[in-house]
Coordinates of C-alpha atoms in Angstrom, one line a residue:
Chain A
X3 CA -84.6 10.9 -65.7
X4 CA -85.1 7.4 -66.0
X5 CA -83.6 7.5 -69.6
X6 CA -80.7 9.4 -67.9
X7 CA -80.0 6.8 -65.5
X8 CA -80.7 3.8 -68.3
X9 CA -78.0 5.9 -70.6
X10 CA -75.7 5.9 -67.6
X11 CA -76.0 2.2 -67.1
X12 CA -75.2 1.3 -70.6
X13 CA -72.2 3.3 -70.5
X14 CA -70.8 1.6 -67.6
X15 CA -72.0 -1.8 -68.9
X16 CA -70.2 -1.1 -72.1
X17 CA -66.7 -0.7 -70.4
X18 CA -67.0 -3.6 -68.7
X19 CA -66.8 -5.5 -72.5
X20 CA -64.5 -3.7 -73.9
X21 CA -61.1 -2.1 -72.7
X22 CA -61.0 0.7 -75.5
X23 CA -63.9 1.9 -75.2
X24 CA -63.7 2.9 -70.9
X25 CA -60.1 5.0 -72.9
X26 CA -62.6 6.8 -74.8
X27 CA -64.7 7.4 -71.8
X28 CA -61.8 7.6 -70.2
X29 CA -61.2 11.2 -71.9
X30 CA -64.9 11.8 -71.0
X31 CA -64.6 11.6 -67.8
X32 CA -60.8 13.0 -67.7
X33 CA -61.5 16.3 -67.9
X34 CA -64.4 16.1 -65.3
X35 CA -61.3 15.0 -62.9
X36 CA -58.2 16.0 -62.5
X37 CA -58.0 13.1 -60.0
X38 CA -58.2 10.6 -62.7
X39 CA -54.6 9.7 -63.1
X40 CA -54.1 9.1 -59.2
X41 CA -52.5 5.5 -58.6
X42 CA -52.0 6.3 -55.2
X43 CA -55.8 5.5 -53.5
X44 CA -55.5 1.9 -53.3
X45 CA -58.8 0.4 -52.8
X46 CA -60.7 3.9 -53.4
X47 CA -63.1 4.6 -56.3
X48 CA -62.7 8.1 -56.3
X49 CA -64.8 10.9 -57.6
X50 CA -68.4 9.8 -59.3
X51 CA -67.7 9.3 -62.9
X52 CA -64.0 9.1 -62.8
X53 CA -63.5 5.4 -61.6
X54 CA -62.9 3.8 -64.7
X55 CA -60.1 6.3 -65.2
X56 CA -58.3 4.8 -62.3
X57 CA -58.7 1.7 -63.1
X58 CA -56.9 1.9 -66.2
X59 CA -54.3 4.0 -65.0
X60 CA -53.4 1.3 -62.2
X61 CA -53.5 -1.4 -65.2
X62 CA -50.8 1.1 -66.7
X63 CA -49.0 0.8 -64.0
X64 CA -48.8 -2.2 -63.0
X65 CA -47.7 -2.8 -66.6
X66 CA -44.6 -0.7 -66.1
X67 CA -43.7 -2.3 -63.1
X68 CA -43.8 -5.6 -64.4
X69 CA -41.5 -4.1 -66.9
X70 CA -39.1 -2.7 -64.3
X71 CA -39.1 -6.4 -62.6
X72 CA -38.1 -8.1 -65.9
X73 CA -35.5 -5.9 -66.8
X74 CA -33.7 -5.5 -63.3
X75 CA -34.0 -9.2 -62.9
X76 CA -32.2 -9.3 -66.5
X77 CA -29.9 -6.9 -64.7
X78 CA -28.9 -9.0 -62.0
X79 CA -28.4 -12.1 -64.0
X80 CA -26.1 -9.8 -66.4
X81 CA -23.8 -8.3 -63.3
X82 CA -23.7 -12.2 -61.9
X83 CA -22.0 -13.8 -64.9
X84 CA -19.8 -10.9 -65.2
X85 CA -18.9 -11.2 -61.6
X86 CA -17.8 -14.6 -62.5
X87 CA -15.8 -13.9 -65.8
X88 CA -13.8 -10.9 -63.9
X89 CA -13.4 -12.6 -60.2
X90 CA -10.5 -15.1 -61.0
X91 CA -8.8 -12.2 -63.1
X92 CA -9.1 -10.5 -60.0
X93 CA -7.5 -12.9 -57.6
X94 CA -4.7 -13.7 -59.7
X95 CA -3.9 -10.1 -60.4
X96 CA -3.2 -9.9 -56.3
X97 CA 0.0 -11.4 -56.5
X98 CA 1.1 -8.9 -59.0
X99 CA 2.0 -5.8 -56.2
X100 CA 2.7 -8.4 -53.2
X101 CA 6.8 -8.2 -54.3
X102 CA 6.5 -4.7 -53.8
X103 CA 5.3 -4.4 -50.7
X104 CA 7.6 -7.2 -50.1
X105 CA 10.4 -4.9 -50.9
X106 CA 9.4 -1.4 -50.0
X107 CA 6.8 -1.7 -47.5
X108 CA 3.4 0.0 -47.4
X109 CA 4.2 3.7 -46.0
X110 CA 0.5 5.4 -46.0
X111 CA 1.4 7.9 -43.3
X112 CA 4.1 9.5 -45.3
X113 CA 4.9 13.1 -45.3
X114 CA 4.7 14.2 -49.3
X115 CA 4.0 17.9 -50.7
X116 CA 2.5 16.8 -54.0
X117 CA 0.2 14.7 -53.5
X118 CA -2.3 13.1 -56.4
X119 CA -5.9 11.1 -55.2
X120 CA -6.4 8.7 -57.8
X121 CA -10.4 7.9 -58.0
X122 CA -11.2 4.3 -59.1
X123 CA -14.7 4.3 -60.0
X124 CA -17.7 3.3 -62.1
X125 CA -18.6 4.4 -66.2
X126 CA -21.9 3.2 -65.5
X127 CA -24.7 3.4 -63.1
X128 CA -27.0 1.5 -61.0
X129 CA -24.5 0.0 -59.0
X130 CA -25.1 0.6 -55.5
X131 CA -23.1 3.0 -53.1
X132 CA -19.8 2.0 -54.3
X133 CA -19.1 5.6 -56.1
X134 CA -20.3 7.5 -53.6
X135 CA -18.5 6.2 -51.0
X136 CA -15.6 6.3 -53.0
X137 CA -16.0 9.4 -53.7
X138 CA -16.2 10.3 -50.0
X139 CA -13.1 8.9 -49.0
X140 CA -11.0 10.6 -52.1
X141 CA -12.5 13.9 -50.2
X142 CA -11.5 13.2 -46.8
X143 CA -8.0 12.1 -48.0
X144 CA -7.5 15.3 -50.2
X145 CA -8.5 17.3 -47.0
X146 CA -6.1 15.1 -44.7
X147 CA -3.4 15.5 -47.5
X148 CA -4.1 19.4 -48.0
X149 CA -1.8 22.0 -45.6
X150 CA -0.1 24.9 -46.0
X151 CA 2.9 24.2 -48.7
X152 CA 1.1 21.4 -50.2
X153 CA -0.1 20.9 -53.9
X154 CA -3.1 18.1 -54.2
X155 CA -4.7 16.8 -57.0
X156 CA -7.2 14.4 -57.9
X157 CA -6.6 11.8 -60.7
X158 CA -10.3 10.2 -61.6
X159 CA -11.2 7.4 -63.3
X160 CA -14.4 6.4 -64.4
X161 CA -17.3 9.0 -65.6
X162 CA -19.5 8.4 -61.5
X163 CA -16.8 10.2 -59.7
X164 CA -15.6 12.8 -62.1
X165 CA -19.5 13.9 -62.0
X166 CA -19.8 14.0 -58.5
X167 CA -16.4 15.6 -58.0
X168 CA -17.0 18.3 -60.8
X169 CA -19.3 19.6 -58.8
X170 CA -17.4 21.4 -56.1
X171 CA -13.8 20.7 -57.0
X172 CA -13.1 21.2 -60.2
X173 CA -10.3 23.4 -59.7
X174 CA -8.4 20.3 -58.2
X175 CA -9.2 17.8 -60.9
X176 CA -5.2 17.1 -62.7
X177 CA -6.4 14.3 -65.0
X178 CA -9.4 12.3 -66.0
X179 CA -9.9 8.6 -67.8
X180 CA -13.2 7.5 -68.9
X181 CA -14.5 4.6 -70.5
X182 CA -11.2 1.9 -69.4
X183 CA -14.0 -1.4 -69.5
X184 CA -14.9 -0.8 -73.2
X185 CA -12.3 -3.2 -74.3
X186 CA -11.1 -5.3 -71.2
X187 CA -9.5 -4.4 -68.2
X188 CA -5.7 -5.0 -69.2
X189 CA -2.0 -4.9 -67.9
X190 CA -1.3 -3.2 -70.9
X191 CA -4.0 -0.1 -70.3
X192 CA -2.9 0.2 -67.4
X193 CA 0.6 0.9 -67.9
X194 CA -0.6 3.2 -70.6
X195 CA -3.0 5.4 -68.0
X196 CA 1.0 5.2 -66.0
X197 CA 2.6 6.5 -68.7
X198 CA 0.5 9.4 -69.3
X199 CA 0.2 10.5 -65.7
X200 CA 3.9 10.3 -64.9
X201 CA 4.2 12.7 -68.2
X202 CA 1.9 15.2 -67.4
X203 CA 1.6 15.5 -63.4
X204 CA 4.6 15.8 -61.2
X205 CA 3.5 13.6 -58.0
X206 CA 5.8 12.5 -55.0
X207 CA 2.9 10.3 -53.7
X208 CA -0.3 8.9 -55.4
X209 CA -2.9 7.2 -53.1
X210 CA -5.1 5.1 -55.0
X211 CA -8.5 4.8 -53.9
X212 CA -10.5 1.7 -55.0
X213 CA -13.1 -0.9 -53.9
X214 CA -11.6 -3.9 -52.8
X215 CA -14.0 -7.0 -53.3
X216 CA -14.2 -9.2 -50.6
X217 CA -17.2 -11.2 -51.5
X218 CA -20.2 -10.7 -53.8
X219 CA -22.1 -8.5 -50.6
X220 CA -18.9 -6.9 -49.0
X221 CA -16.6 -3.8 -50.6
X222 CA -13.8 -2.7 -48.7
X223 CA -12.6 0.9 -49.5
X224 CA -9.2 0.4 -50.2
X225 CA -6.1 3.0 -50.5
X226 CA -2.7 2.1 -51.8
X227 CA -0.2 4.7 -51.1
X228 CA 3.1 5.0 -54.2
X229 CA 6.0 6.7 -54.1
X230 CA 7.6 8.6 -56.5
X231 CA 11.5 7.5 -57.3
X232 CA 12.8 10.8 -55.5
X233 CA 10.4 10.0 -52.6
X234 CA 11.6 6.3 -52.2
X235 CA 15.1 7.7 -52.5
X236 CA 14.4 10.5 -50.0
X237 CA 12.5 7.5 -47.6
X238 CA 15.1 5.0 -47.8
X239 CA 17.8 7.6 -47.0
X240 CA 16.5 8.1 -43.9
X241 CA 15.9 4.7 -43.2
X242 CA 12.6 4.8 -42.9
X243 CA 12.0 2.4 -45.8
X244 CA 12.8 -1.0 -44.0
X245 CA 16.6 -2.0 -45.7
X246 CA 16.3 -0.9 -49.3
X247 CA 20.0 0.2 -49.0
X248 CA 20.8 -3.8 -48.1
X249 CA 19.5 -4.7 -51.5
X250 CA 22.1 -5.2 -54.2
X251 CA 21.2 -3.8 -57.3
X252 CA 22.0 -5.4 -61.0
X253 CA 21.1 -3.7 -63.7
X254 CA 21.0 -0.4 -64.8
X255 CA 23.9 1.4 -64.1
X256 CA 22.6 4.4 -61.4
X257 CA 19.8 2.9 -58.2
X258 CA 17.8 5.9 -59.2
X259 CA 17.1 4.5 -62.8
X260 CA 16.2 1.3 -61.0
X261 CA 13.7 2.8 -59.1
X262 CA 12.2 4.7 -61.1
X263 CA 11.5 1.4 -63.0
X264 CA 10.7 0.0 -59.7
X265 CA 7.8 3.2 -59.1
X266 CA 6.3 3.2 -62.5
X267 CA 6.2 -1.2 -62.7
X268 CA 4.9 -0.6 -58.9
X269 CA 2.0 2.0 -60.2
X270 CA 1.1 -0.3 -63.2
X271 CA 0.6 -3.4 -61.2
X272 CA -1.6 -1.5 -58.3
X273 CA -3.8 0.6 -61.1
X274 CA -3.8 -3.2 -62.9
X275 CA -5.3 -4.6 -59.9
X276 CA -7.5 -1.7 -58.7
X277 CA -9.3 -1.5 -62.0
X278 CA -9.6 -5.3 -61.6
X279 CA -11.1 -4.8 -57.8
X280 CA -13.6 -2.0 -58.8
X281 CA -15.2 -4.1 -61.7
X282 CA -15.8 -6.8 -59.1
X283 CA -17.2 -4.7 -56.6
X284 CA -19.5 -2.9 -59.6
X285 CA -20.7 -6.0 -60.5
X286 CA -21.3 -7.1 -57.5
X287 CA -22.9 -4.1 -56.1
X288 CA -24.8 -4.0 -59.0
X289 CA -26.1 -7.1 -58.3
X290 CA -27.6 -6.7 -54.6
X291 CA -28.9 -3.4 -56.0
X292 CA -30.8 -5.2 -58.7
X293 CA -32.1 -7.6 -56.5
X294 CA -33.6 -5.4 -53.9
X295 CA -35.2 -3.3 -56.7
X296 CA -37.0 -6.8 -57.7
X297 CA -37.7 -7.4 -55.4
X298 CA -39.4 -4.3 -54.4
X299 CA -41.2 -4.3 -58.1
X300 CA -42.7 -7.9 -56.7
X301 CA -43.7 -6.2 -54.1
X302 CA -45.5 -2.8 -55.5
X303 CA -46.6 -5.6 -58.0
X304 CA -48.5 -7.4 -55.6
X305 CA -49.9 -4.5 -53.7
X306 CA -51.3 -3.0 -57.1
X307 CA -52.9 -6.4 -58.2
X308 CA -55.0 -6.0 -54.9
X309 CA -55.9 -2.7 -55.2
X310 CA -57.0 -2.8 -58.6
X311 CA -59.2 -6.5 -58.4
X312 CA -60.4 -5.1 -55.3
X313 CA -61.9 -1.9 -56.8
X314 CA -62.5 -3.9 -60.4
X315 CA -64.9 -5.9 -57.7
X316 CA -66.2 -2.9 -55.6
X317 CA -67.1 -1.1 -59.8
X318 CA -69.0 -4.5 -60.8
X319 CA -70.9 -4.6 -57.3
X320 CA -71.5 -1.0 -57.7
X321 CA -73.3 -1.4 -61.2
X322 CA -74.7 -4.7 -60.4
X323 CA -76.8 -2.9 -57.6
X324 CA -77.7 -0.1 -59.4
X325 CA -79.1 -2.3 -62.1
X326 CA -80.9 -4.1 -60.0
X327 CA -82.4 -0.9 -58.4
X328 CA -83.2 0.8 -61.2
X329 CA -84.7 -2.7 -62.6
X330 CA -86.8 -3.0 -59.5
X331 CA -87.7 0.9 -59.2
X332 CA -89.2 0.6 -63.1
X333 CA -90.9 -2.7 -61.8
X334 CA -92.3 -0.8 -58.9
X335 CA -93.5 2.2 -61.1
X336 CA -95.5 -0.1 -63.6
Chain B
X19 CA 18.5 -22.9 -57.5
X20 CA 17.1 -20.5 -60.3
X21 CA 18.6 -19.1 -63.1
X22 CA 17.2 -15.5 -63.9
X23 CA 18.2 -13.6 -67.1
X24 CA 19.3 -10.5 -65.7
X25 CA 20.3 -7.5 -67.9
X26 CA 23.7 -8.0 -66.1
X27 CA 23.5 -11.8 -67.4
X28 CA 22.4 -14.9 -66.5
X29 CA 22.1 -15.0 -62.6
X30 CA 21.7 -17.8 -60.4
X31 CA 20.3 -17.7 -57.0
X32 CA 21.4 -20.3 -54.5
X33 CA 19.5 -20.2 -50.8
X34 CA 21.0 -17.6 -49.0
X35 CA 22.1 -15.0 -51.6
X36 CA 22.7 -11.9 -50.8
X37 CA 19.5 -9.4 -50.9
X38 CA 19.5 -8.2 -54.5
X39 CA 17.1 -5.9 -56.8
X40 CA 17.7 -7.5 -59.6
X41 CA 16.1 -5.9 -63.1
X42 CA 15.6 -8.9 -66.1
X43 CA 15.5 -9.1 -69.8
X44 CA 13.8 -11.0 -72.0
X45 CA 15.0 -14.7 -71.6
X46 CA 14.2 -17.9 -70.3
X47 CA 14.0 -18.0 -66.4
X48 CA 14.4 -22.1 -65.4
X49 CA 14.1 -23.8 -61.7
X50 CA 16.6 -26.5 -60.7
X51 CA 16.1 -28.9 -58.4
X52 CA 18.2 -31.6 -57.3
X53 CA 20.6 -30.7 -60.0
X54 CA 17.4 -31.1 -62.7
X55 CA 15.7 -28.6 -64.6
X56 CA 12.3 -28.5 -63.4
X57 CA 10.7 -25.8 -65.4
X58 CA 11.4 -23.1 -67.4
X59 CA 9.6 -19.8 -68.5
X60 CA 10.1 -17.3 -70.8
X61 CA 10.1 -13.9 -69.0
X62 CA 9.4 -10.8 -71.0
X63 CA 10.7 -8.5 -68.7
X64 CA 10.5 -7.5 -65.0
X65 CA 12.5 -7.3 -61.5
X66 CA 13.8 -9.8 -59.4
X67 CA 14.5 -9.0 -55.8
X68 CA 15.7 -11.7 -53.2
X69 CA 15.5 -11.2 -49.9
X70 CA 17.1 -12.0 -46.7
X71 CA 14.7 -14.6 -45.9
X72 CA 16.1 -16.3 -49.4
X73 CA 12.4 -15.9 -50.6
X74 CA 12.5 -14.6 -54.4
X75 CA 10.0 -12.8 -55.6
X76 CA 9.7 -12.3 -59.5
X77 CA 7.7 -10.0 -61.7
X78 CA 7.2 -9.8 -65.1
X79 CA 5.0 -8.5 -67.1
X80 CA 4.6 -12.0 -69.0
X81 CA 5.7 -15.0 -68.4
X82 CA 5.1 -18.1 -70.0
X83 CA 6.0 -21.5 -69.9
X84 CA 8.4 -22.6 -72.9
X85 CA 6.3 -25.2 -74.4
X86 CA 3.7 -23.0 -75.7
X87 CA 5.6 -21.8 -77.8
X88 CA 5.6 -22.4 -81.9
X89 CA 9.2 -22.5 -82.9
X90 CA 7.9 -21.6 -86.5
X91 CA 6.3 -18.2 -85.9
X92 CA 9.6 -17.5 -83.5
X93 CA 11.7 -17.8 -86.6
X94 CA 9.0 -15.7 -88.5
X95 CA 9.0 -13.2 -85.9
X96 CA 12.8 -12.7 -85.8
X97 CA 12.9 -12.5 -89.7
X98 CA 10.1 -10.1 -89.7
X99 CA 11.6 -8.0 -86.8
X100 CA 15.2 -7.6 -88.7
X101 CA 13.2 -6.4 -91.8
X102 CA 11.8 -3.9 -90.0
X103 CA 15.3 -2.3 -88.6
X104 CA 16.2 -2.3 -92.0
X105 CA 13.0 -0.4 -93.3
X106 CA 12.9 1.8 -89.9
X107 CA 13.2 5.6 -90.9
X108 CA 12.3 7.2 -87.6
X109 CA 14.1 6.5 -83.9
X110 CA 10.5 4.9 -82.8
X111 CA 10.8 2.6 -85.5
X112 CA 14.0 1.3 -84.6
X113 CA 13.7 1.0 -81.7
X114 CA 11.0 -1.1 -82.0
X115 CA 12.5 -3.3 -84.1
X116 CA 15.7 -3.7 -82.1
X117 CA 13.1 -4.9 -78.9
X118 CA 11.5 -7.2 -81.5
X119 CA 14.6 -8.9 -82.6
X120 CA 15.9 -9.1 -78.5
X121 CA 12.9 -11.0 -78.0
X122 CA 12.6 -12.7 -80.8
X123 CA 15.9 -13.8 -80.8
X124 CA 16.0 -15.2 -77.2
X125 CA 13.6 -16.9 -77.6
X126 CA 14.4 -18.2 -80.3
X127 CA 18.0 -19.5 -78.6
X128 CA 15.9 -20.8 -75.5
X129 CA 13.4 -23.4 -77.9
X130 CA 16.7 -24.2 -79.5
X131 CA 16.1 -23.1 -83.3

């Protein structure tokens, strides 16, 4: 018995020196516990025999966590000096649509029976709410925009929405673009993403769904509503378009050619400029996100480091007194 | 006044001009004041549109003032471009090459080579 306890002792002793070793008893005392990978009992030692288990399964994770801290910090510091690079881009590219509305006026309540959502959203992840709510409003518009005679479609862009709207609405998805930030956000790509929707869907108005960035903690949702040339004929014709019909036109021989120029130019600039607005807002999205996650790793950091010192102490007191007892109950038996 | 290069021709708006949609070609688009050229910019292409309020707006989907531009790789460009036409083989092609040497060559007449 005394032997027993002596072998005990050592093995605990021997832990205490070396870190590989309490593995190996580690799988000792593994399978006498199923409890030993438990994280969660701050501050308890758990079932005799299994306490060095814990122990190292809390160094573990505290490990990981500092991992997570590193890399979301690294995160954070990413999405700010992309914020920067993409921000004045963004501000400049706002005086691209301003002429049109100048000209034809913002008409979001107009009555159309084709209409296309187009989605702005994120490739990537990790940024926040930004997809979801603009996922959310592209779903109440389609259900505002849906009636009896009506057609509606969705146009998405960006791989966040298309999963989340894949889900239930498939049937309604018209046209999807992935992957637009891989080379940068340009007029150019933008007119391109025009070119293809005007050839394959037949739309009288688009509403364009985006994030607006208003500052690095604020996202507006944002629709823009574009007419189609026939609408903005049709609109203007009965005079609800402000005094297109005052305008002179030079150019192209028939007013219908000029605006349809006018609609597709009008498309590219908003799509330019929305693009422009959601990389903002992802960036900056992402970056409160990565900062709260941080700072919650600080926190589940600090919360560990007590909970494992405090039972490292609470082991070595353990030992320390059964030493001593055993030491002084071999005394007393001599 | 400004002078815009309209595909109608060269247009020149005064305060109080008439409301006008105006669609541009490529050419140089230069601001007078006081009977002095203040600056001029090459447009690539775009719309124009006055309004009442004698407040004109202009679009383009470049525009760039004329000094940064290399007279050199203009002339290059405009050579290169009619080369083109003459090697074109499909409609694409040449018409391509006809925007190349519109460009190429107004700007080429607006630096003045």
């Amino acid at each position: 018995m005394a032997s027993g306890s002596a072998r005990k002792a050592g093995m605990r002793l021997s832990s205490l020196l070396s870190g590989s070793l309490a593995s190996g008893i580690k799988s000792q005392t593994a399978a006498a516990s199923p409890w030993s990978s438990s994280t969660g009992a701050a501050g308890e030692l758990g079932p005799f025999g299994s306490r060095f288990a814990s122990s190292q399964a809390v160094r573990n994770r505290m490990k990981s966590v500092k991992s997570i801290q590193k890399i979301t910090k690294a995160m954070k510091m990413v999405a700010a000096s992309k914020l920067r690079g993409v921000v004045s881009k963004t501000e400049k590219s706002r005086g691209l649509w301003q002429p049109f509305i100048a000209l034809l006026g913002d008409h979001p309540g107009v009555d159309a029976k084709k209409v296309s959502i187009l989605t702005v959203s994120t490739d990537r992840g990790l940024c926040g709410g930004i997809n979801s709510t603009a996922v959310k409003y592209s779903k109440a518009l389609l259900k505002l925009s849906s009636g009896p005679d009506k057609e509606v479609s969705y146009i998405i862009v960006g791989d966040k929405a298309r999963a989340i709207l894949q889900r239930d609405s498939k049937q309604s998805i018209a046209l999807t673009v992935t992957e637009t930030q891989k080379i940068s956000i340009s007029f150019t790509q933008a007119s391109m993403i025009v070119d293809e929707i005007v050839k394959d869907l037949d739309f009288d108005v688009v509403r364009v769904m985006y994030n607006k960035f208003n500052s690095v903690v604020q996202f507006l949702p944002t629709v823009t509503t574009i007419l189609s040339p026939e609408t903005l004929i049709r609109e203007s014709e009965s005079g609800k378009l402000g005094d297109l019909d005052a305008y002179e036109v030079e150019g192209a021989e028939m007013k219908s050619e000029v605006l349809q120029n006018l609609s597709e130019f009008q498309f590219a600039s908003v799509l330019y400029n929305a693009f422009l607005e959601n990389a903002c807002s992802e960036q900056g999205a992402r970056m409160s996100a990565m900062d709260s996650s941080t700072r919650n790793a600080t926190e589940m950091l600090d919360k560990l480091t007590l909970s494992y010192n405090r039972s490292r102490q609470a082991t070595i007191t353990t030992e320390l007194i059964e030493i001593i007892s055993g030491a002084a109950a071999l005394e007393a038996s001599n | 006044m400004v002078i815009l290069p309209a595909t109608t021709g060269q247009m020149g708006v005064l305060p109080g001009h008439v409301p006008t949609i105006a669609e541009l070609k490529p050419g140089v688009l230069s601001v007078h004041e006081g009977g002095q050229v203040k600056s001029q910019y090459f447009v690539s292409s775009g719309f124009a549109f006055v309004h009442a309020n004698s407040v004109t707006d202009v679009v383009a989907i470049e525009a760039v003032p004329l000094d940064r531009f290399d007279p050199e790789e203009v002339k290059k460009g405009l050579t290169d471009c009619t080369q083109k036409l003459n090697a074109a083989t499909t409609d694409l092609e040449r018409a391509q090459a006809q925007i190349g040497i519109e460009v190429h060559s107004a700007l080429a007449s607006a630096l003045g080579v």
